XYZ file of C-alpha atoms in Angstrom:
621
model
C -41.398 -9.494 -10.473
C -43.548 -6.451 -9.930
C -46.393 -8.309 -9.504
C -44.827 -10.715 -6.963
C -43.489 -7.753 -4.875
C -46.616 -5.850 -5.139
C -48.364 -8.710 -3.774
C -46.329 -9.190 -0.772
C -46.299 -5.133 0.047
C -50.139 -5.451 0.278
C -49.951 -8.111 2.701
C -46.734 -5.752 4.637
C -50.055 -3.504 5.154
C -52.408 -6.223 6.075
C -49.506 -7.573 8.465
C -49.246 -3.850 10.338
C -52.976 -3.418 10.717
C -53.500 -6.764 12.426
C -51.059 -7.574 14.133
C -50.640 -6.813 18.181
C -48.056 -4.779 19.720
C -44.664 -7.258 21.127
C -41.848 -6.901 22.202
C -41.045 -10.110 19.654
C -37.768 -9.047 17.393
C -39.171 -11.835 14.716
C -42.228 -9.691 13.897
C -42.489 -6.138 14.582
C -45.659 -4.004 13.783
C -44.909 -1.568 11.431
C -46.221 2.030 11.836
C -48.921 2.324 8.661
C -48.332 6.422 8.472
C -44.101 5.351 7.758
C -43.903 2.612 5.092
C -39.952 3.503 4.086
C -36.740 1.872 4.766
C -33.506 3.356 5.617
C -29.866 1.115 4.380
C -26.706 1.629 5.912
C -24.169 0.904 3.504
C -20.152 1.885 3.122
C -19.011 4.349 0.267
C -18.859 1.686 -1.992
C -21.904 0.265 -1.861
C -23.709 3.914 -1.557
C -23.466 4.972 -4.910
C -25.391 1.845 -6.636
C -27.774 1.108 -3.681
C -28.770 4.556 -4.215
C -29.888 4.187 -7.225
C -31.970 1.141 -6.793
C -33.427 2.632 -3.969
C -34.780 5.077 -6.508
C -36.175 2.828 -9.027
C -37.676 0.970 -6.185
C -39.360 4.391 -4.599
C -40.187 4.898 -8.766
C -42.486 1.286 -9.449
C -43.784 0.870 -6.081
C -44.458 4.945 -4.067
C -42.202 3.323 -0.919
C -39.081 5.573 -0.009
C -36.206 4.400 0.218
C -32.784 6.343 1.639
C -29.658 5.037 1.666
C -27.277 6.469 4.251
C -23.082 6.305 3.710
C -21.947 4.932 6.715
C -18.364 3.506 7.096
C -18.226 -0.345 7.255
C -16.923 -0.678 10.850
C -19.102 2.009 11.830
C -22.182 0.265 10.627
C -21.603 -2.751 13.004
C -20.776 -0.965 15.885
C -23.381 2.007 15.769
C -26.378 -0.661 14.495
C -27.078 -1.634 18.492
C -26.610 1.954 19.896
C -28.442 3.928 17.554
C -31.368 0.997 16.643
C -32.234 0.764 20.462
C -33.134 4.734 20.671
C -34.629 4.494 17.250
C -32.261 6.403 14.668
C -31.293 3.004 13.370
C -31.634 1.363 9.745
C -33.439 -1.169 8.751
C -31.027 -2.692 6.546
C -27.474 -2.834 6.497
C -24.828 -4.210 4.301
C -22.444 -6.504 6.598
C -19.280 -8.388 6.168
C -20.346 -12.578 7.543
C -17.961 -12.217 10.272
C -20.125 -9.471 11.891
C -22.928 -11.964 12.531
C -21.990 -14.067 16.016
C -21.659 -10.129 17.674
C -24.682 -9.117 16.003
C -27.164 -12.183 16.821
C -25.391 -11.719 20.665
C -25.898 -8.366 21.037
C -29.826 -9.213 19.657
C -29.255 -6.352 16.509
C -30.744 -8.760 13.772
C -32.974 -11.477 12.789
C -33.054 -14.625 10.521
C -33.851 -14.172 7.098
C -36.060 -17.221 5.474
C -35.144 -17.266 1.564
C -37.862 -19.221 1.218
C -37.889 -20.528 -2.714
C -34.903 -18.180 -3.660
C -32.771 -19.774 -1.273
C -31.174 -22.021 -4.303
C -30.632 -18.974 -6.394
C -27.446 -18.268 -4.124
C -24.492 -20.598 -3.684
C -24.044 -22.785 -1.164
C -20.932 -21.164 0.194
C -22.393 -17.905 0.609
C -25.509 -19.103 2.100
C -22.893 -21.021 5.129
C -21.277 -18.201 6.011
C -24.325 -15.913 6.354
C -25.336 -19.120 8.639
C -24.980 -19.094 12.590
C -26.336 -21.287 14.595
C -28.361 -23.454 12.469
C -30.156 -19.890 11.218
C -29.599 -17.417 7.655
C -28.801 -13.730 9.114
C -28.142 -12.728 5.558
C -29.047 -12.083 2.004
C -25.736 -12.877 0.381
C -24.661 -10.529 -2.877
C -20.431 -11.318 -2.430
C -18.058 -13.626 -2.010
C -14.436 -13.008 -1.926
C -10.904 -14.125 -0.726
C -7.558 -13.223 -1.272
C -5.129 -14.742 -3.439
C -1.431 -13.932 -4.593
C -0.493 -11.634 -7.275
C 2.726 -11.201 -9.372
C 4.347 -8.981 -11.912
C 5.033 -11.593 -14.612
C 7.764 -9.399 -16.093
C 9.655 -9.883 -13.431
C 8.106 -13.221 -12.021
C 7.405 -15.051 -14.793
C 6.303 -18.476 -13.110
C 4.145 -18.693 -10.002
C 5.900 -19.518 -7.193
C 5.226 -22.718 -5.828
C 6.161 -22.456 -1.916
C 6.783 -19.773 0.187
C 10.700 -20.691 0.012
C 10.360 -19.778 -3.701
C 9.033 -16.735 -2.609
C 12.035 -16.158 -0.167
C 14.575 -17.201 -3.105
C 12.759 -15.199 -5.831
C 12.278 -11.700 -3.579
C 16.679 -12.433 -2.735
C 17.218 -12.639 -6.229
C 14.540 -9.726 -7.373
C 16.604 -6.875 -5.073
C 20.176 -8.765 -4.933
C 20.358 -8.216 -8.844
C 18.228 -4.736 -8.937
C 15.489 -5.994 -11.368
C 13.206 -4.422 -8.641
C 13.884 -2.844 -5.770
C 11.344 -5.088 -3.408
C 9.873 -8.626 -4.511
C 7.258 -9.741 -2.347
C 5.743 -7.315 -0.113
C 3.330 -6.978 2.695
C 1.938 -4.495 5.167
C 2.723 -4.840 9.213
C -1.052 -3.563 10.227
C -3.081 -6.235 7.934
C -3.453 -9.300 10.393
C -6.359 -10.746 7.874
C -3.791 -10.789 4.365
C -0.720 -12.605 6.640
C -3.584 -15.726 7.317
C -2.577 -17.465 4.180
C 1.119 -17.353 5.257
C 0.132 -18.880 8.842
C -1.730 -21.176 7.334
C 0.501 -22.733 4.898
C 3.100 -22.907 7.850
C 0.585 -25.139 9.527
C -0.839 -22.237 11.948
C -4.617 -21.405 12.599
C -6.329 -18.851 14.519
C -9.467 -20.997 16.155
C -9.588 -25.034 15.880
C -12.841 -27.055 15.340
C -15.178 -29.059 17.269
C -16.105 -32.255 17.179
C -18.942 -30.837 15.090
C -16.857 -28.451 12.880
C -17.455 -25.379 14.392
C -14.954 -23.129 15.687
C -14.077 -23.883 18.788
C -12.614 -20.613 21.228
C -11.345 -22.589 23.867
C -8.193 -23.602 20.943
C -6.342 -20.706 19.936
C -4.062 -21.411 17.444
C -1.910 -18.198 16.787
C 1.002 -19.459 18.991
C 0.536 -23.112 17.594
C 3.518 -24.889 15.948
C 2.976 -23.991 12.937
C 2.050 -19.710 13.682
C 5.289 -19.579 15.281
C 7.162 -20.554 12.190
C 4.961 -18.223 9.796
C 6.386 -15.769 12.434
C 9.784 -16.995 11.964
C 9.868 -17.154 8.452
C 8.074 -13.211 8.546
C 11.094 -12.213 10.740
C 13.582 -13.269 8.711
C 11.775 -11.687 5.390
C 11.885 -8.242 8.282
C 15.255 -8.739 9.218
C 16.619 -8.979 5.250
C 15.242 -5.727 4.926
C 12.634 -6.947 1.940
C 9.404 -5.410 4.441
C 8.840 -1.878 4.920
C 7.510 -0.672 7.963
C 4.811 1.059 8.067
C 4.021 0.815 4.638
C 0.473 0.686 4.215
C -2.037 -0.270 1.492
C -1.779 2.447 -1.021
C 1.730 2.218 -0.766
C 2.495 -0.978 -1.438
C -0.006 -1.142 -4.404
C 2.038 1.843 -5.761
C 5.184 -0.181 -5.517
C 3.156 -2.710 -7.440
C 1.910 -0.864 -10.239
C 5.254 1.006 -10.816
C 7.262 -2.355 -11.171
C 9.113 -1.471 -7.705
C 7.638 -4.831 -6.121
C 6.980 -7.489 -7.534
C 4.249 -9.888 -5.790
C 1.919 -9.365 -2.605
C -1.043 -10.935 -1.748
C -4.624 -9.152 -2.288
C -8.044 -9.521 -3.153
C -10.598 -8.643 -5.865
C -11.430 -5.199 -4.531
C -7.989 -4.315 -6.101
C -8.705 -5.521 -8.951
C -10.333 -1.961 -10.344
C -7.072 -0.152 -9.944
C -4.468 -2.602 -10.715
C -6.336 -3.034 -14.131
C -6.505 0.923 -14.628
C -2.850 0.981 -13.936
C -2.134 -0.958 -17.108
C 0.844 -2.958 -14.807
C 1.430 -6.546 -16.074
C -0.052 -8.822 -13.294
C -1.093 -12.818 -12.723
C -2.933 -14.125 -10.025
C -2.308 -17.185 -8.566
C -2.836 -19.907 -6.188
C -1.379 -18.832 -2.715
C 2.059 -20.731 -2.555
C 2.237 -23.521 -0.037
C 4.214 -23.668 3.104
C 5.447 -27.622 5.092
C 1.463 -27.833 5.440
C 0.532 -27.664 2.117
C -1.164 -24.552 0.294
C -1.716 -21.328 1.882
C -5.542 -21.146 2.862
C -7.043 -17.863 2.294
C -9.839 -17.078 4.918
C -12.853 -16.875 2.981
C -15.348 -14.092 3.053
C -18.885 -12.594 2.090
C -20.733 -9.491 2.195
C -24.856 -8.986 2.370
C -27.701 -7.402 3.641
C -28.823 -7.934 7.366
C -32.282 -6.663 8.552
C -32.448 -5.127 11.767
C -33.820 -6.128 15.084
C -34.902 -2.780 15.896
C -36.719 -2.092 12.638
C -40.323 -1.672 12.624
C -40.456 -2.354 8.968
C -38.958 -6.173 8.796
C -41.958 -7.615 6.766
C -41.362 -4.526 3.985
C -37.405 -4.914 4.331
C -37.592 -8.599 3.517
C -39.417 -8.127 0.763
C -37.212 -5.213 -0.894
C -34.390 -7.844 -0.392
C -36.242 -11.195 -1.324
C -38.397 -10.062 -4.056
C -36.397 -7.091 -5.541
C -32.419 -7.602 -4.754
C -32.574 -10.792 -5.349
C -32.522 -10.711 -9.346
C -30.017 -10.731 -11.971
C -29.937 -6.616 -12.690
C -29.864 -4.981 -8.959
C -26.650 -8.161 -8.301
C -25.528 -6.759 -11.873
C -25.029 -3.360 -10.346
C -23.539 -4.127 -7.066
C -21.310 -6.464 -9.200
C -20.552 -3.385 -11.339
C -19.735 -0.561 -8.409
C -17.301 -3.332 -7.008
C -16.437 -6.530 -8.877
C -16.271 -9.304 -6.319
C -17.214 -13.095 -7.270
C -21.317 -12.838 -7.085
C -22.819 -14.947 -4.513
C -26.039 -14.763 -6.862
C -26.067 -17.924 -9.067
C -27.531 -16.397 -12.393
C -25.236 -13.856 -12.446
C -22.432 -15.679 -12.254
C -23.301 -18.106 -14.503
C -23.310 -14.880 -17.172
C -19.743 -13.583 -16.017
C -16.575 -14.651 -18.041
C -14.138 -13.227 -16.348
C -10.481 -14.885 -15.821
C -9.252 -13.288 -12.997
C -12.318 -14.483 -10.546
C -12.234 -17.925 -12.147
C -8.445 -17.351 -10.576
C -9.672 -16.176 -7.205
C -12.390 -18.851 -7.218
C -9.875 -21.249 -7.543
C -7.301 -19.641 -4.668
C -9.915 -20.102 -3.140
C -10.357 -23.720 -3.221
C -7.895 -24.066 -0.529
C -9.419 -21.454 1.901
C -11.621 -21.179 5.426
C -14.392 -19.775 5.918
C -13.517 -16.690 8.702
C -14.845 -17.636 11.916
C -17.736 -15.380 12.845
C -18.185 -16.490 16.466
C -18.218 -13.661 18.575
C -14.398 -14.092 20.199
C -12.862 -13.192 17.072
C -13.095 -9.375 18.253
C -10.802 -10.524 20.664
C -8.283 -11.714 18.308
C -7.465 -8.943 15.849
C -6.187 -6.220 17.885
C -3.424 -8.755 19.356
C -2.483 -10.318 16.111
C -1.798 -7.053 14.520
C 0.228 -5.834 17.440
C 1.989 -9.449 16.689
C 2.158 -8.412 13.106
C 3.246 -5.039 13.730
C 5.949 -5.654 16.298
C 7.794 -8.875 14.141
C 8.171 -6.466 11.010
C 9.377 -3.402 12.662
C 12.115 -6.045 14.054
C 10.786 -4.802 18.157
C 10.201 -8.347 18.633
C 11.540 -11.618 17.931
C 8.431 -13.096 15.630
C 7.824 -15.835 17.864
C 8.275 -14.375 21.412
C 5.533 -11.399 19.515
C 3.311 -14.509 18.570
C 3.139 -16.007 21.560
C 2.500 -12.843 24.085
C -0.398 -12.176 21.615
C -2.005 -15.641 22.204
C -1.887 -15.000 26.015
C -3.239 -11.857 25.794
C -6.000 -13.210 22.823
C -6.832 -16.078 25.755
C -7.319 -13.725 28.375
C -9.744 -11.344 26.410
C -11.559 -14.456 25.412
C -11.923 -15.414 28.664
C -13.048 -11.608 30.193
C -15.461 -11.566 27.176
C -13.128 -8.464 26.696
C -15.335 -6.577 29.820
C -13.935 -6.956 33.248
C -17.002 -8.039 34.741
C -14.850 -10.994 36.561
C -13.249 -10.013 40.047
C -14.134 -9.261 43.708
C -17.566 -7.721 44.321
C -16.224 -6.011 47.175
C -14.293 -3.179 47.561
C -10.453 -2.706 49.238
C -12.741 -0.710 51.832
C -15.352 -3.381 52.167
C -18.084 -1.260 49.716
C -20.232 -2.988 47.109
C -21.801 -1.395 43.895
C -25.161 -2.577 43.095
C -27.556 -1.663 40.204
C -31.317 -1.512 41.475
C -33.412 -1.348 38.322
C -36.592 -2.675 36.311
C -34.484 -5.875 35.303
C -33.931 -7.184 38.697
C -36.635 -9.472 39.263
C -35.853 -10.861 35.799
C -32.237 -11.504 37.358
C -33.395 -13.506 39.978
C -33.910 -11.020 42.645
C -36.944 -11.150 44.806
C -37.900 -7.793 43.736
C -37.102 -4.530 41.042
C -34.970 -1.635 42.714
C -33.652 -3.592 45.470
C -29.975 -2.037 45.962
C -28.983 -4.841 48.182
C -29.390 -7.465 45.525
C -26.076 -9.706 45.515
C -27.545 -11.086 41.954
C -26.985 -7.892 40.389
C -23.338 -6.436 42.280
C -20.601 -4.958 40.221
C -17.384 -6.127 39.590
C -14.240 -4.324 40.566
C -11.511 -3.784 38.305
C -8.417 -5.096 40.343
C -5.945 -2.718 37.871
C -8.178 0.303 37.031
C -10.937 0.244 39.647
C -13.525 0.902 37.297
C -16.760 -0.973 38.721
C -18.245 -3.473 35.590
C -21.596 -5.793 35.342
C -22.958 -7.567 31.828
C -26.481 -8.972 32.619
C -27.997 -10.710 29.677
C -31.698 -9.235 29.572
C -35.008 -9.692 27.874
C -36.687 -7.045 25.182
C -38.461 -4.308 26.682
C -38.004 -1.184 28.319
C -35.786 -0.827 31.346
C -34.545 2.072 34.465
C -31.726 1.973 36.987
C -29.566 3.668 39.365
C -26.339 2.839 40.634
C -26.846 2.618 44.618
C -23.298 2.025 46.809
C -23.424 -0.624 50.100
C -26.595 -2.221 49.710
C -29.098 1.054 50.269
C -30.205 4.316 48.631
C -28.234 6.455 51.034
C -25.903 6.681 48.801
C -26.702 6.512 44.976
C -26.131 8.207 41.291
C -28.295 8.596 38.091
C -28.162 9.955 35.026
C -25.412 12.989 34.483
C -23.459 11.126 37.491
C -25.391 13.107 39.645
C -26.268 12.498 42.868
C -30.079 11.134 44.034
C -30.211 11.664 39.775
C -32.929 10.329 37.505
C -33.198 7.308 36.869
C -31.485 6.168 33.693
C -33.476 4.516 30.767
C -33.115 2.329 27.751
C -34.753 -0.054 25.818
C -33.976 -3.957 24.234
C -35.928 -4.926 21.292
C -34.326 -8.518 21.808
C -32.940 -10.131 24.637
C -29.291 -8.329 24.351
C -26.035 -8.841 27.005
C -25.876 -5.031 28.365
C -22.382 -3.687 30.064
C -22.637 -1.545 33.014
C -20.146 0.475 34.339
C -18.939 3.071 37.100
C -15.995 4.984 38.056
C -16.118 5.645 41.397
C -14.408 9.386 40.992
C -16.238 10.784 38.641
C -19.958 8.938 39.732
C -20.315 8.498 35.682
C -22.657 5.226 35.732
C -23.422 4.627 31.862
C -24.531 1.440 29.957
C -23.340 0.034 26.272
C -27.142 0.817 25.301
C -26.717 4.273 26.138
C -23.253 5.245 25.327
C -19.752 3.970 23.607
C -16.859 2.669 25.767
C -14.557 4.444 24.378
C -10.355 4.386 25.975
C -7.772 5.271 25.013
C -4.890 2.818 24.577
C -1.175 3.927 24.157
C 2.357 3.972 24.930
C 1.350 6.422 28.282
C -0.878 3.615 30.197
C 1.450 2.067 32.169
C 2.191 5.282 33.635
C -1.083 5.265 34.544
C -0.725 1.848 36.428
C -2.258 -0.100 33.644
C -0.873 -3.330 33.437
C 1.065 -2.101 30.177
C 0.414 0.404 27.207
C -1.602 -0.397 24.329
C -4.311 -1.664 26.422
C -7.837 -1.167 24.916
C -9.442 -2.904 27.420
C -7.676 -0.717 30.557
C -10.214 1.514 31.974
C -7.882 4.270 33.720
C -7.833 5.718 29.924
C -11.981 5.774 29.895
C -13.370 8.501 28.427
C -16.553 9.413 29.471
C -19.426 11.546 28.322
C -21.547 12.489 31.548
C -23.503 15.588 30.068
C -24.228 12.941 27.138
C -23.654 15.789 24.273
C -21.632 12.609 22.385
C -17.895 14.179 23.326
C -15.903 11.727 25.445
C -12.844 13.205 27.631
C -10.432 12.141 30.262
C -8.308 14.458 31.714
C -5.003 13.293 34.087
C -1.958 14.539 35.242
C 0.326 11.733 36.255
C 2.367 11.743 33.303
C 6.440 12.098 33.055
C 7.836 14.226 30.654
C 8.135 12.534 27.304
C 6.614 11.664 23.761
C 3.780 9.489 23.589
C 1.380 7.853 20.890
C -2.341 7.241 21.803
C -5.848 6.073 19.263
C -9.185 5.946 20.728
C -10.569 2.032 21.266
C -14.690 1.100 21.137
C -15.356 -1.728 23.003
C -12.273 -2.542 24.718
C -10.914 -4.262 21.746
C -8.977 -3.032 18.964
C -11.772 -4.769 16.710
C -12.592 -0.974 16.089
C -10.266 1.970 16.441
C -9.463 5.677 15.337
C -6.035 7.121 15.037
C -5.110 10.414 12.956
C -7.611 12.049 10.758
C -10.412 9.937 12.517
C -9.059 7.409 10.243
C -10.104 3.625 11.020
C -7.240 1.720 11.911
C -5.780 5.107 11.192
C -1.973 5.910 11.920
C -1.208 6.621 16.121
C -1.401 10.361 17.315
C 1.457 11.496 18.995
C 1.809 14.248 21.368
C 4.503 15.345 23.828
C 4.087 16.078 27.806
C 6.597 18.888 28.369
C 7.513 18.747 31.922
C 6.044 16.143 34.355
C 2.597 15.833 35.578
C 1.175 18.685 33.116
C -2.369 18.287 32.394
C -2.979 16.194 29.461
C -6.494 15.906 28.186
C -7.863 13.291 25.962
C -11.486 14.290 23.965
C -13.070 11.981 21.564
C -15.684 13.363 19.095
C -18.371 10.626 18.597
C -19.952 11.784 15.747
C -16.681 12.760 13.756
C -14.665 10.255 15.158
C -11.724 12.891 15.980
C -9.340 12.255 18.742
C -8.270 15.219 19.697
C -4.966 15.774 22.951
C -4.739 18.723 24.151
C -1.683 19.433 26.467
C -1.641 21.776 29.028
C -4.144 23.909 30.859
């Protein structure tokens, strides 16, 4: 293998001395003086890559540094940080990343080349979008349904059985819960909607996920739902119980089944608790399907190293020992064919066969627009707030109309209630159809007003290269804002290294004009927005709870006074979806902050900490 890899790295340099500068994303001339590679990868994945990364720096003098980043953070910093040049050059990525990622132009097809059959024809689909491999595949994984079998000595068959056996379980005090499962874990309740007959996207005529057919208010959601509220309503869910909790339960005999995947596999076995896995039981449409998953390595648009990251993936991954130790640091079902041909291990022979039944998890973009919703859905049936179905069904609506906003309200009037338009003169105008660049009375490149928060919003769809603009108000520069919201300001600059759909927006207040290249969106959704005169609370995608970050020192604030005395709960939202979110402790997906207004309309002040990921409310003065 070392002579292979060698071989390639010599024509990596041959590559960077002769090749032109472009703005291409497939091939990017690598700077000769900085032949090194940087990985993003989660805490799990740290600890192993890490040491490859050293035996690779060892055999071939080319560094290597792996950086712990945390998995959501990894997709949602890649295009931010990779346009200004602080990005990675490989990450590790769940499939489901890859529609977002190939639309926001943050990575580029991978040709396997003559390894491609040394990987399974599973993983290889999911890493696949659009006719084109985004991914190096190492995992492969779904969920599947676990049971004590001291207490549950037969797999149930149907989720009736587990209805009956969970009565039985607490009604006789053999175990104090049967079957358990969390109210914030939209992706584990799939296999129940599933079996019911529900779905979350339908296919084509092609058999490709189709957005336009949501499926989370179908016939058969609503009586997963159903079915979940009565479970709720029996009193055999906890709410609010969350992962570690419920495996607790688990491993001290106080439930008795849930549903899980091989990630838990490490501590269950540690525990020394009896457990089976199993099939997941079937509902009136047959067996639960588990969504099925897959984690790998994803090169980055922005890298300047692509020829030298390919070949640290093709030619030195991609054999039997590096799989063996990212098998090792987390046993999942390998996606690499000779090393699973070596494992004997019963328990993924029992996932494997779970997941017989399963779907692969749609990675089209829209399905950051479903999550958030669902969980709410999720959340809102087990804490008995809402009738399963009614829950369901508002969540749909709500999924549709994020779908349909591309979850950016960039849709609306172009005009103002006092007849003013918002344009952005810039570099990219021409390119947008205008007859020139900085031409602020451009209709091709107005701004949208927000009919409930008044926030001005624009997504253009631009080519690579490098890019300036200015927000100008009614058509000239009499009127106009730059960079630090300040008035007659520089001009504000970013670059594309592939043709990438960039948000604009501006609040008309505070003269903040920013763009998703440049900064987060970052709001702050709770039970306080309606107050505001957001449509309703919990509502990522509301912008009068924007946070903004004019000085650009990464600390995002908001500041109002309009609220009525009370208690309130609030997390900070990226994106306008809840696809990412921080609640307490900077936690991801974290628990909701609360904090109490005193008397009405004292000053409540909202500051969000970029790098740490704090959300911090500060009331008062």
């Amino acid at each position: 293998m070392k002579r292979v890899l060698t071989s390639l790295l010599l024509l990596v340099v041959v590559v960077v001395t002769l090749v032109p500068h472009t703005n291409s994303a497939s091939v990017k001339p690598a700077k000769a003086q900085d032949e090194s590679l940087l990985i993003w990868a989660d805490s799990t994945r740290t600890p192993p890559l890490t040491e490859l990364a050293a035996q690779f720096t060892e055999e071939y003098g080319i560094e290597v540094t792996v950086q712990e980043v945390a998995m959501g953070e990894i997709r949602a910093q890649l295009p931010v940080a990779g346009a200004v040049g602080t990005g990675p050059d490989i990450i590790i990525a769940a499939h489901d990343w890859i529609g977002e990622l190939v639309l926001n132009g943050a990575v580029v097809p991978i040709n396997l080349g003559d390894k491609a059959d040394l990987y399974t024809e599973a993983s290889k689909k999911l890493f696949t979008y659009n006719g084109e491999l985004y991914g190096v595949p190492y995992a492969v994984e779904n969920v599947a349904f676990f049971r004590n079998p001291e207490l549950v000595p037969d797999a149930p068959a149907t989720f009736d059985d587990v209805k009956a056996i969970t009565e039985e379980l607490v009604s006789s005090g053999q175990s104090s819960y049967g079957f358990m499962m969390r109210d914030e874990d939209a992706y584990h309740s799939y296999p129940i909607i599933s079996a019911f007959g529900g779905y979350v996207f339908g296919l084509d005529e092609n058999g490709n996920y189709n957005a336009g057919d949501v499926g989370l208010d179908s016939e058969g959601a609503l009586a997963a739902a159903s079915w979940i509220s009565e479970m709720a309503a029996a009193g055999y869910f906890v709410p609010e119980m969350n992962y570690d909790q419920i495996h607790t339960l688990f491993e001290t005999g106080e439930a008795a089944m849930f549903i899980t995947g091989p990630w838990a596999l490490p501590r269950i076995r540690e525990s020394g608790v009896p457990y089976a896995i199993s099939d997941i039981p079937a509902g009136p449409a047959g067996p639960g399907a588990p969504f099925i998953g897959g984690q790998g390595f994803m090169i980055s648009a922005f890298s300047e190293n692509q020829l030298l990251a390919e070949a640290f993936l093709l030619d030195f991954m991609t054999a039997e020992e590096p799989m063996k130790a990212m098998y090792d640091a987390d046993p999942r079902p390998p996606a690499f064919i000779p090393l699973l041909d070596t494992l004997n291990d019963p328990d993924l022979v029992a996932f494997q066969q779970a997941g017989l039944a399963g779907v692969p998890q749609p990675s089209i973009p829209e399905m950051t627009s479903v999550w958030g919703s669902w969980q709410t859905a999720l959340q809102l049936t087990i804490r008995q707030e809402q009738d399963g179905p009614v829950a369901f069904t508002e969540a749909s609506a709500q999924i549709r109309e994020l779908i349909a906003s591309s979850g950016v309200p960039t849709g609306g009037e172009t005009t103002g209630e006092g007849g003013e338009i918002v344009g952005l003169p810039g570099t990219f105008q021409a390119q947008l159809g205008c007859a020139n660049d900085w031409a602020p009375e451009c209709e091709n490149t107005l701004m949208a007003v927000g009919e409930d928060d008044g926030i001005w919003a624009a997504a253009f769809e631009l080519q690579p290269g490098d890019y300036e603009y200015k927000v100008a108000l009614n058509g000239t520069w009499d009127e106009n804002y730059g960079a630090g919201a300040i008035p007659g300001g520089d001009n504000i600059t970013f670059s594309l290294a592939e043709a990438t759909t960039v948000v604009f927006l501006y609040d008309p207040v505070s003269h903040w004009v920013t763009d998703s290249v440049n900064s987060l969106i970052v709001s702050a959704p709770g039970s306080y927005q309606a107050a505001l005169g957001c449509p309703g609370d919990w509502a990522p995608d509301c912008l009068l709870s924007w946070l903004q970050d004019a000085d650009a020192d990464g600390i995002y604030e908001m500041t109002t006074d309009k609220l009525p005395a009370g208690d309130y709960e609030v997390k900070a939202a990226i994106n306008q979806t809840w696809e990412v979110n921080y609640g307490a402790d900077a936690a991801r997906d974290g628990a909701n902050i609360p904090f109490n207004v005193p008397a009405d309309n004292t000053p409540v002040t909202f500051s969000f900490d970029s790098a740490t990921n704090v959300l911090t409310v500060t009331v008062g003065s």
